Amino acid sequence: MKSLYVVLIITLFSFQSFTQWDKYPRPDEGIMTGGLGLNWIDGKPYFRVSFRPEISFSDFGVGLDLNLDFDSDGKLRKENFNETSDYLSIIRYIRYGLKNDPVFFKIGALDYYTLGHGSIMQHYNNSPTYDNRRIGFVADIDFGKFGFESIMGSFSPAGVFGIRGYVRPLQFSEVSDIPILGNLEVGASFVSDLNDDAGIIDGNYNNSLREFNITEDKGSISIIGVDLGLPLLNSSITDITLYVDYSKIFGFGSGVATGVMFDFNLSTLVNLTAKLERRFNNGKYIPAYFNSFHEVQRFKVDSASSAFTSKAQMLNSITESGNGFYGDLLVRVLNLFDIYGSYQRLDKQSKSGELNLRSSIEPEGAPFVLRAGYDKINIQDEKDIFTLDDRSYLFTEVGYKPVEYILVSIVYSWTYTPVRGNDDKIISFEPQKRIEPRISFIYPFKF
């Protein structure tokens, strides 16, 4: 009875670090969340101490994310703080502005970042695992007639670096006021994976020494692209843009994507954003190469069989063209719910399906909360979509508020944990299951 009482007390302050979906407190507001909790990781219980405040000052915002997991002996779980980045990641983010604002800066965890139209980098996530969180940096500035987008996925170790510059050339001429043509946009992108494992094509794993011997390495994987965007309609309510992108992976293949983007924004009532794209891919080319699974796919060793896979190896094995379709849809209604979904399917590649789903249903003032996120890659058929394996990422939280500042919920996560070699270097990622019943104290405040 005593142990049950302890467990009930401990769960009173639990929280989860991956619930954020590009949502921040309103300007000059904040939210205080944290406390103690109980977290089952792969069936093993850990007592959790957590603290996660977020505050916004006008366009500035700061979020902290401290998680301490202790086993039954009172020892801190090793994976919580075994790298320098783990200490730095206590700062979840520091930001100025929001994505698509004229000025946007962010340092910390980068969730689902897209560069340009997404042909090279789409939904990139620099921290897809709790136990290997990275510190990245984003800087986007739109000067009106020209601008740029840029990202550094990780500073230590080196990660994905990308930049896209763009110009609206007719804005410098006397025809800048011509409808449609006046806002013509031309862009150029360069993205490179600077990680030491980015270009590994072949090698062998020594199980006894826990070392991987590289026999073929292409080095950094770099992609260059050019794009053209033509806004057919640009008003306070509706935007429609046609675009075409060309991308080339150095030393490999190339591809073209053409599509249309639609945005309907009725003040704070309804926002609907959609994109439909046709992709034309040559051999040795992967569209949206830097996706939400890139950090996990980059390089993986199966220590049991000594087999390995890598993103560069996958790229090198594509011998024929693989045209296909991509589409996404985002629906936001009042302060009631957000639902987003995207899907890719290539014509001749049976395992080319990629799915991304995210939803947040938490009406302001309502007593219930539902949050969920699901990513799946290399989907072969419809039966394969919702099978959890090493190609899946899942987060769900279902909760009820008995009183205003208390949320009783259950959280289920299917994520990844790093596997390390003899030099403590990450050589792979394995699926990890987390179950967390919790009661959260959430206190919003204003300045």
Coordinates of C-alpha atoms in Angstrom, one line a residue:
M1 CA 0.0 0.0 0.0
K2 CA 2.9 2.3 0.8
S3 CA 4.5 1.7 -2.6
L4 CA 1.2 2.4 -4.4
Y5 CA 0.9 5.6 -2.5
V6 CA 4.4 6.7 -3.5
V7 CA 3.6 5.9 -7.2
L8 CA 0.4 7.9 -7.1
I9 CA 2.2 10.9 -5.6
I10 CA 5.0 10.7 -8.1
T11 CA 2.8 10.7 -11.1
L12 CA 1.3 14.0 -10.0
F13 CA 3.8 16.1 -11.9
S14 CA 4.8 14.1 -15.0
F15 CA 5.1 15.6 -18.4
Q16 CA 6.3 14.8 -21.9
S17 CA 9.0 16.7 -23.9
F18 CA 7.8 15.9 -27.4
T19 CA 4.3 17.3 -27.3
Q20 CA 5.1 20.7 -29.0
W21 CA 3.9 21.1 -32.5
D22 CA 5.1 24.5 -33.4
K23 CA 2.9 26.0 -30.7
Y24 CA 4.1 28.7 -28.4
P25 CA 2.5 30.9 -25.7
R26 CA 0.9 34.1 -27.0
P27 CA 3.0 37.3 -26.8
D28 CA 3.5 38.4 -23.2
E29 CA 2.2 35.1 -21.9
G30 CA 3.8 32.0 -20.4
I31 CA 3.1 28.5 -19.2
M32 CA 4.6 26.6 -16.3
T33 CA 4.6 22.8 -16.4
G34 CA 6.6 20.2 -14.5
G35 CA 7.1 18.2 -11.4
L36 CA 7.5 14.4 -10.7
G37 CA 6.4 11.4 -12.6
L38 CA 6.7 7.7 -13.4
N39 CA 7.9 6.6 -16.9
W40 CA 8.1 3.1 -18.3
I41 CA 10.9 2.8 -20.8
D42 CA 10.9 -0.6 -22.6
G43 CA 9.0 -2.1 -19.7
K44 CA 11.4 -0.7 -17.0
P45 CA 10.0 1.9 -14.5
Y46 CA 11.9 5.2 -13.9
F47 CA 10.9 8.0 -11.5
R48 CA 10.9 11.2 -13.3
V49 CA 11.7 14.8 -12.2
S50 CA 10.8 17.4 -14.9
F51 CA 10.5 21.1 -15.4
R52 CA 9.3 22.8 -18.6
P53 CA 8.5 26.5 -18.5
E54 CA 7.8 28.5 -21.7
I55 CA 7.5 32.3 -22.0
S56 CA 7.0 34.8 -24.8
F57 CA 8.0 38.5 -24.8
S58 CA 6.4 40.1 -27.9
D59 CA 8.2 38.2 -30.8
F60 CA 10.8 36.5 -28.5
G61 CA 10.3 33.1 -26.9
V62 CA 12.2 30.8 -24.6
G63 CA 11.4 27.2 -23.6
L64 CA 13.3 24.9 -21.2
D65 CA 13.1 21.1 -21.0
L66 CA 14.7 19.3 -18.0
N67 CA 14.1 15.6 -17.6
L68 CA 15.7 13.4 -14.9
D69 CA 14.9 9.7 -14.8
F70 CA 16.0 7.7 -11.8
D71 CA 15.8 3.9 -11.5
S72 CA 14.7 1.9 -8.4
D73 CA 18.1 2.3 -6.9
G74 CA 18.0 6.1 -7.2
K75 CA 20.6 6.2 -9.9
L76 CA 20.2 8.7 -12.8
R77 CA 19.6 7.0 -16.1
K78 CA 22.8 7.1 -18.1
E79 CA 21.2 8.2 -21.4
N80 CA 19.8 11.4 -19.8
F81 CA 23.2 13.1 -19.6
N82 CA 26.0 11.3 -21.4
E83 CA 26.8 13.9 -24.1
T84 CA 27.5 17.6 -24.1
S85 CA 24.4 18.2 -26.2
D86 CA 22.2 16.6 -23.5
Y87 CA 23.1 19.5 -21.1
L88 CA 22.6 22.1 -23.8
S89 CA 19.3 20.6 -24.8
I90 CA 17.8 21.7 -21.4
I91 CA 17.2 24.9 -23.4
R92 CA 14.4 23.5 -25.6
Y93 CA 14.4 26.6 -27.8
I94 CA 15.2 30.3 -28.0
R95 CA 13.4 32.0 -30.9
Y96 CA 12.4 35.2 -32.5
G97 CA 9.3 35.2 -34.7
L98 CA 7.7 32.2 -36.3
K99 CA 8.3 30.3 -39.5
N100 CA 7.1 32.3 -42.5
D101 CA 7.4 35.6 -40.6
P102 CA 9.7 38.3 -42.2
V103 CA 12.3 37.5 -39.5
F104 CA 12.6 34.1 -37.8
F105 CA 15.4 32.8 -35.7
K106 CA 15.5 29.7 -33.6
I107 CA 18.1 27.7 -31.7
G108 CA 17.5 24.4 -30.0
A109 CA 15.3 21.5 -31.1
L110 CA 14.2 21.8 -34.7
D111 CA 10.9 20.1 -35.4
Y112 CA 9.7 19.4 -38.9
Y113 CA 11.6 22.1 -40.7
T114 CA 11.1 22.6 -44.4
L115 CA 13.4 24.5 -46.8
G116 CA 11.8 26.2 -49.7
H117 CA 9.1 24.0 -51.4
G118 CA 10.5 20.9 -49.7
S119 CA 12.1 19.2 -52.6
I120 CA 15.5 18.8 -50.8
M121 CA 14.5 19.2 -47.1
Q122 CA 11.0 18.5 -45.8
H123 CA 9.8 17.9 -42.2
Y124 CA 13.5 17.6 -41.1
N125 CA 13.7 16.8 -37.4
N126 CA 17.1 17.1 -35.7
S127 CA 16.0 15.3 -32.5
P128 CA 13.9 12.3 -33.3
T129 CA 14.9 10.5 -30.1
Y130 CA 14.7 11.4 -26.4
D131 CA 18.2 10.1 -25.8
N132 CA 20.1 11.9 -28.5
R133 CA 18.7 15.4 -28.6
R134 CA 20.6 17.9 -30.7
I135 CA 21.0 21.7 -30.7
G136 CA 20.4 23.3 -34.1
F137 CA 19.9 26.8 -35.5
V138 CA 17.6 28.3 -38.0
A139 CA 17.7 31.8 -39.6
D140 CA 15.1 33.0 -42.1
I141 CA 14.8 36.6 -43.3
D142 CA 12.5 38.0 -46.0
F143 CA 13.5 41.5 -47.0
G144 CA 10.6 41.8 -49.5
K145 CA 12.5 41.9 -52.7
F146 CA 14.9 39.1 -51.7
G147 CA 15.6 36.9 -48.7
F148 CA 17.1 33.6 -47.4
E149 CA 16.3 30.5 -45.3
S150 CA 19.1 28.6 -43.5
I151 CA 19.5 25.8 -41.1
M152 CA 22.2 24.0 -39.1
G153 CA 20.8 20.7 -37.8
S154 CA 23.6 20.1 -35.3
F155 CA 26.8 21.7 -34.2
S156 CA 28.4 18.8 -32.3
P157 CA 28.7 16.4 -34.0
A158 CA 28.5 18.2 -37.3
G159 CA 25.1 17.7 -39.0
V160 CA 23.0 18.9 -41.8
F161 CA 23.6 22.4 -43.1
G162 CA 21.3 24.1 -45.6
I163 CA 20.7 27.5 -47.2
R164 CA 18.3 28.8 -49.7
G165 CA 18.5 32.3 -51.2
Y166 CA 15.7 33.8 -53.3
V167 CA 14.9 36.9 -55.2
R168 CA 11.8 38.5 -56.7
P169 CA 13.5 40.1 -59.7
L170 CA 10.6 42.1 -61.1
Q171 CA 10.3 43.9 -57.8
F172 CA 13.5 45.8 -58.8
S173 CA 11.8 47.0 -62.1
E174 CA 9.0 49.3 -63.1
V175 CA 6.7 46.3 -63.7
S176 CA 6.7 45.4 -60.0
D177 CA 3.0 46.2 -59.6
I178 CA 1.9 43.8 -62.4
P179 CA -0.4 41.2 -60.9
I180 CA 1.0 37.7 -60.7
L181 CA 4.3 38.3 -62.6
G182 CA 5.3 41.1 -60.2
N183 CA 5.8 38.5 -57.4
L184 CA 7.7 35.9 -59.4
E185 CA 10.3 34.3 -57.1
V186 CA 13.5 32.6 -58.1
G187 CA 15.5 30.6 -55.6
A188 CA 18.7 28.5 -55.3
S189 CA 19.5 26.0 -52.5
F190 CA 22.5 24.1 -51.2
V191 CA 22.1 21.5 -48.5
S192 CA 24.9 19.2 -47.2
D193 CA 25.2 16.5 -44.6
L194 CA 28.5 17.1 -42.9
N195 CA 28.3 14.2 -40.5
D196 CA 31.2 11.7 -40.7
D197 CA 28.7 8.8 -41.4
A198 CA 26.8 10.7 -44.1
G199 CA 28.4 9.1 -47.2
I200 CA 29.2 5.5 -46.1
I201 CA 28.4 3.1 -48.9
D202 CA 30.1 -0.1 -47.8
G203 CA 32.0 -1.6 -44.9
N204 CA 31.9 -4.3 -42.3
Y205 CA 31.2 -4.5 -38.6
N206 CA 33.6 -6.2 -36.1
N207 CA 31.3 -7.5 -33.4
S208 CA 34.0 -8.4 -31.0
L209 CA 35.7 -5.0 -31.2
R210 CA 32.4 -3.2 -31.7
E211 CA 34.0 -1.2 -34.5
F212 CA 32.8 -0.5 -38.1
N213 CA 35.5 -0.6 -40.8
I214 CA 34.6 1.6 -43.8
T215 CA 35.6 0.3 -47.2
E216 CA 33.7 2.9 -49.4
D217 CA 32.8 6.4 -48.3
K218 CA 31.4 9.2 -50.5
G219 CA 32.0 11.8 -47.9
S220 CA 29.5 14.6 -47.4
I221 CA 26.2 14.2 -49.2
S222 CA 25.5 17.5 -50.9
I223 CA 22.5 18.7 -52.9
I224 CA 22.1 21.8 -55.0
G225 CA 18.7 23.0 -56.3
V226 CA 17.0 25.8 -58.2
D227 CA 13.3 26.7 -58.0
L228 CA 10.7 29.0 -59.5
G229 CA 7.5 30.1 -57.8
L230 CA 4.7 32.1 -59.3
P231 CA 1.9 33.3 -57.1
L232 CA -1.4 33.1 -59.1
L233 CA -3.4 34.7 -56.3
N234 CA -2.2 36.6 -53.3
S235 CA -4.8 38.2 -51.0
S236 CA -5.5 38.6 -47.3
I237 CA -7.6 35.4 -47.5
T238 CA -6.3 33.2 -50.3
D239 CA -2.9 32.4 -51.7
I240 CA -2.3 30.1 -54.7
T241 CA 1.2 29.5 -55.9
L242 CA 2.6 27.3 -58.8
Y243 CA 6.2 26.2 -58.5
V244 CA 8.8 24.0 -60.1
D245 CA 12.0 22.7 -58.5
Y246 CA 15.2 21.0 -59.9
S247 CA 17.6 19.2 -57.5
K248 CA 20.9 17.5 -58.1
I249 CA 22.7 15.2 -55.6
F250 CA 26.5 15.6 -56.2
G251 CA 27.8 12.3 -57.5
F252 CA 24.4 10.8 -57.8
G253 CA 21.1 11.6 -59.7
S254 CA 18.6 14.4 -60.0
G255 CA 14.9 15.1 -59.9
V256 CA 12.2 17.7 -60.8
A257 CA 9.1 18.5 -58.8
T258 CA 6.2 20.7 -59.9
G259 CA 3.1 21.5 -58.0
V260 CA 0.6 23.9 -56.6
M261 CA 0.2 25.3 -53.0
F262 CA -3.0 26.6 -51.7
D263 CA -3.6 28.6 -48.5
F264 CA -7.0 29.8 -47.2
N265 CA -6.9 31.9 -44.1
L266 CA -10.1 33.4 -42.7
S267 CA -8.7 35.4 -39.8
T268 CA -8.6 33.3 -36.6
L269 CA -11.6 31.1 -37.7
V270 CA -10.3 28.7 -40.3
N271 CA -6.9 28.1 -41.9
L272 CA -6.5 25.5 -44.6
T273 CA -3.2 24.8 -46.4
A274 CA -2.7 22.2 -49.1
K275 CA 0.0 21.1 -51.6
L276 CA -0.2 18.7 -54.5
E277 CA 3.1 17.8 -56.2
R278 CA 4.2 15.6 -59.1
R279 CA 7.8 14.3 -58.7
F280 CA 10.0 13.2 -61.6
N281 CA 13.0 11.3 -60.2
N282 CA 16.0 9.8 -62.1
G283 CA 18.0 6.9 -60.8
K284 CA 20.2 7.4 -57.7
Y285 CA 17.9 10.2 -56.5
I286 CA 15.6 10.4 -53.4
P287 CA 13.2 13.4 -53.3
A288 CA 13.1 15.3 -50.0
Y289 CA 16.3 13.5 -49.0
F290 CA 16.5 15.3 -45.6
N291 CA 13.2 14.2 -44.0
S292 CA 11.9 13.5 -40.5
F293 CA 13.8 10.2 -40.3
H294 CA 17.2 11.4 -41.7
E295 CA 19.0 11.4 -38.4
V296 CA 17.9 7.8 -37.8
Q297 CA 18.4 6.6 -41.4
R298 CA 21.8 8.1 -41.9
F299 CA 23.8 5.1 -40.6
K300 CA 22.6 2.0 -38.7
V301 CA 24.4 -1.2 -37.7
D302 CA 22.6 -4.4 -36.5
S303 CA 25.1 -5.6 -33.9
A304 CA 23.4 -9.1 -33.8
S305 CA 23.8 -9.8 -37.5
S306 CA 26.7 -7.3 -38.2
A307 CA 24.7 -6.0 -41.2
F308 CA 24.4 -2.3 -41.8
T309 CA 22.3 0.1 -43.8
S310 CA 22.8 3.8 -44.6
K311 CA 21.0 6.5 -46.4
A312 CA 23.8 6.9 -48.9
Q313 CA 23.8 3.1 -49.6
M314 CA 20.0 3.3 -50.2
L315 CA 20.6 6.3 -52.6
N316 CA 23.3 4.4 -54.5
S317 CA 21.1 1.3 -55.0
I318 CA 18.4 3.1 -56.9
T319 CA 18.9 2.2 -60.5
E320 CA 15.8 3.4 -62.3
S321 CA 13.6 6.4 -62.4
G322 CA 10.8 6.6 -59.9
N323 CA 8.2 9.3 -60.6
G324 CA 5.3 9.8 -58.2
F325 CA 3.0 12.0 -56.3
Y326 CA 3.2 13.9 -53.0
G327 CA 0.4 15.8 -51.2
D328 CA -0.3 17.4 -47.8
L329 CA -3.1 19.1 -46.0
L330 CA -3.3 21.2 -42.9
V331 CA -6.6 22.2 -41.3
R332 CA -6.9 24.6 -38.4
V333 CA -10.3 25.6 -37.0
L334 CA -10.7 28.4 -34.4
N335 CA -8.9 27.3 -31.2
L336 CA -10.5 23.8 -31.5
F337 CA -8.1 21.6 -33.4
D338 CA -5.2 21.2 -35.8
I339 CA -4.9 18.3 -38.1
Y340 CA -2.1 17.7 -40.6
G341 CA -1.3 14.9 -43.0
S342 CA 1.1 14.2 -45.9
Y343 CA 1.8 11.2 -48.1
Q344 CA 4.2 10.2 -50.9
R345 CA 4.0 7.3 -53.3
L346 CA 6.3 6.7 -56.2
D347 CA 5.1 4.8 -59.3
K348 CA 7.6 2.0 -59.7
Q349 CA 9.1 1.7 -56.2
S350 CA 7.0 -0.7 -54.0
K351 CA 8.5 0.6 -50.7
S352 CA 8.4 4.3 -51.4
G353 CA 5.4 5.3 -49.3
E354 CA 6.0 8.0 -46.7
L355 CA 3.4 9.2 -44.2
N356 CA 3.3 12.0 -41.8
L357 CA 0.3 12.7 -39.5
R358 CA 0.0 15.2 -36.6
S359 CA -3.0 16.3 -34.7
S360 CA -3.7 18.5 -31.7
I361 CA -7.3 18.7 -30.4
E362 CA -7.4 20.8 -27.3
P363 CA -10.1 23.4 -27.5
E364 CA -9.5 26.4 -25.2
G365 CA -11.5 26.0 -22.0
A366 CA -12.5 22.4 -22.8
P367 CA -11.8 19.6 -20.3
F368 CA -10.1 17.2 -22.7
V369 CA -6.9 17.0 -24.7
L370 CA -5.8 14.8 -27.6
R371 CA -2.4 15.1 -29.1
A372 CA -0.8 12.6 -31.6
G373 CA 2.0 12.4 -34.1
Y374 CA 2.9 9.5 -36.5
D375 CA 5.7 9.2 -39.1
K376 CA 6.3 6.1 -41.3
I377 CA 8.7 5.6 -44.1
N378 CA 9.3 2.8 -46.7
I379 CA 5.6 1.9 -46.7
Q380 CA 4.9 -1.0 -49.1
D381 CA 1.1 -1.2 -48.9
E382 CA -1.8 -0.1 -46.9
K383 CA -1.5 -3.0 -44.4
D384 CA 2.0 -1.7 -43.7
I385 CA 1.0 1.8 -42.8
F386 CA 0.2 1.3 -39.1
T387 CA 2.6 -1.4 -38.2
L388 CA 5.1 -0.2 -35.6
D389 CA 8.7 -1.1 -36.4
D390 CA 12.1 0.5 -37.0
R391 CA 10.5 2.7 -39.7
S392 CA 8.0 4.3 -37.4
Y393 CA 7.7 7.1 -34.9
L394 CA 4.6 7.6 -32.8
F395 CA 3.4 9.9 -30.0
T396 CA 0.0 9.9 -28.5
E397 CA -1.5 11.6 -25.4
V398 CA -5.1 11.4 -24.3
G399 CA -6.1 13.4 -21.3
Y400 CA -8.9 14.9 -19.2
K401 CA -8.9 18.0 -17.0
P402 CA -10.9 17.5 -13.8
V403 CA -10.0 21.0 -12.8
E404 CA -8.6 24.0 -14.7
Y405 CA -4.9 23.5 -14.0
I406 CA -4.7 19.7 -13.7
L407 CA -4.5 17.3 -16.7
V408 CA -4.8 13.5 -16.1
S409 CA -3.5 11.7 -19.2
I410 CA -1.8 8.6 -20.6
V411 CA 1.1 9.0 -23.0
Y412 CA 2.4 6.3 -25.4
S413 CA 5.6 6.8 -27.5
W414 CA 7.3 4.6 -30.0
T415 CA 10.6 6.3 -30.6
Y416 CA 14.3 5.4 -30.8
T417 CA 17.3 4.9 -28.5
P418 CA 20.9 5.2 -29.7
V419 CA 23.2 2.1 -29.8
R420 CA 26.9 3.0 -29.2
G421 CA 30.2 1.4 -30.2
N422 CA 33.3 1.0 -28.1
D423 CA 34.3 4.7 -28.4
D424 CA 30.8 5.7 -27.3
K425 CA 30.0 6.8 -30.8
I426 CA 26.4 6.2 -32.0
I427 CA 26.4 3.3 -34.5
S428 CA 22.7 2.7 -34.8
F429 CA 19.2 3.4 -33.4
E430 CA 16.8 0.8 -32.0
P431 CA 13.0 1.3 -31.5
Q432 CA 12.1 2.2 -27.9
K433 CA 8.6 2.0 -26.3
R434 CA 7.6 4.5 -23.6
I435 CA 4.4 4.4 -21.5
E436 CA 3.7 7.2 -19.1
P437 CA 0.5 7.7 -17.0
R438 CA 0.6 11.1 -15.6
I439 CA -1.1 14.0 -13.9
S440 CA 0.3 17.3 -15.0
F441 CA 0.1 20.7 -13.3
I442 CA -0.2 23.3 -16.0
Y443 CA -0.3 27.0 -15.0
P444 CA -0.6 29.7 -17.7
F445 CA 0.3 33.3 -16.7
K446 CA 0.5 36.8 -18.3
F447 CA 3.0 39.6 -17.9

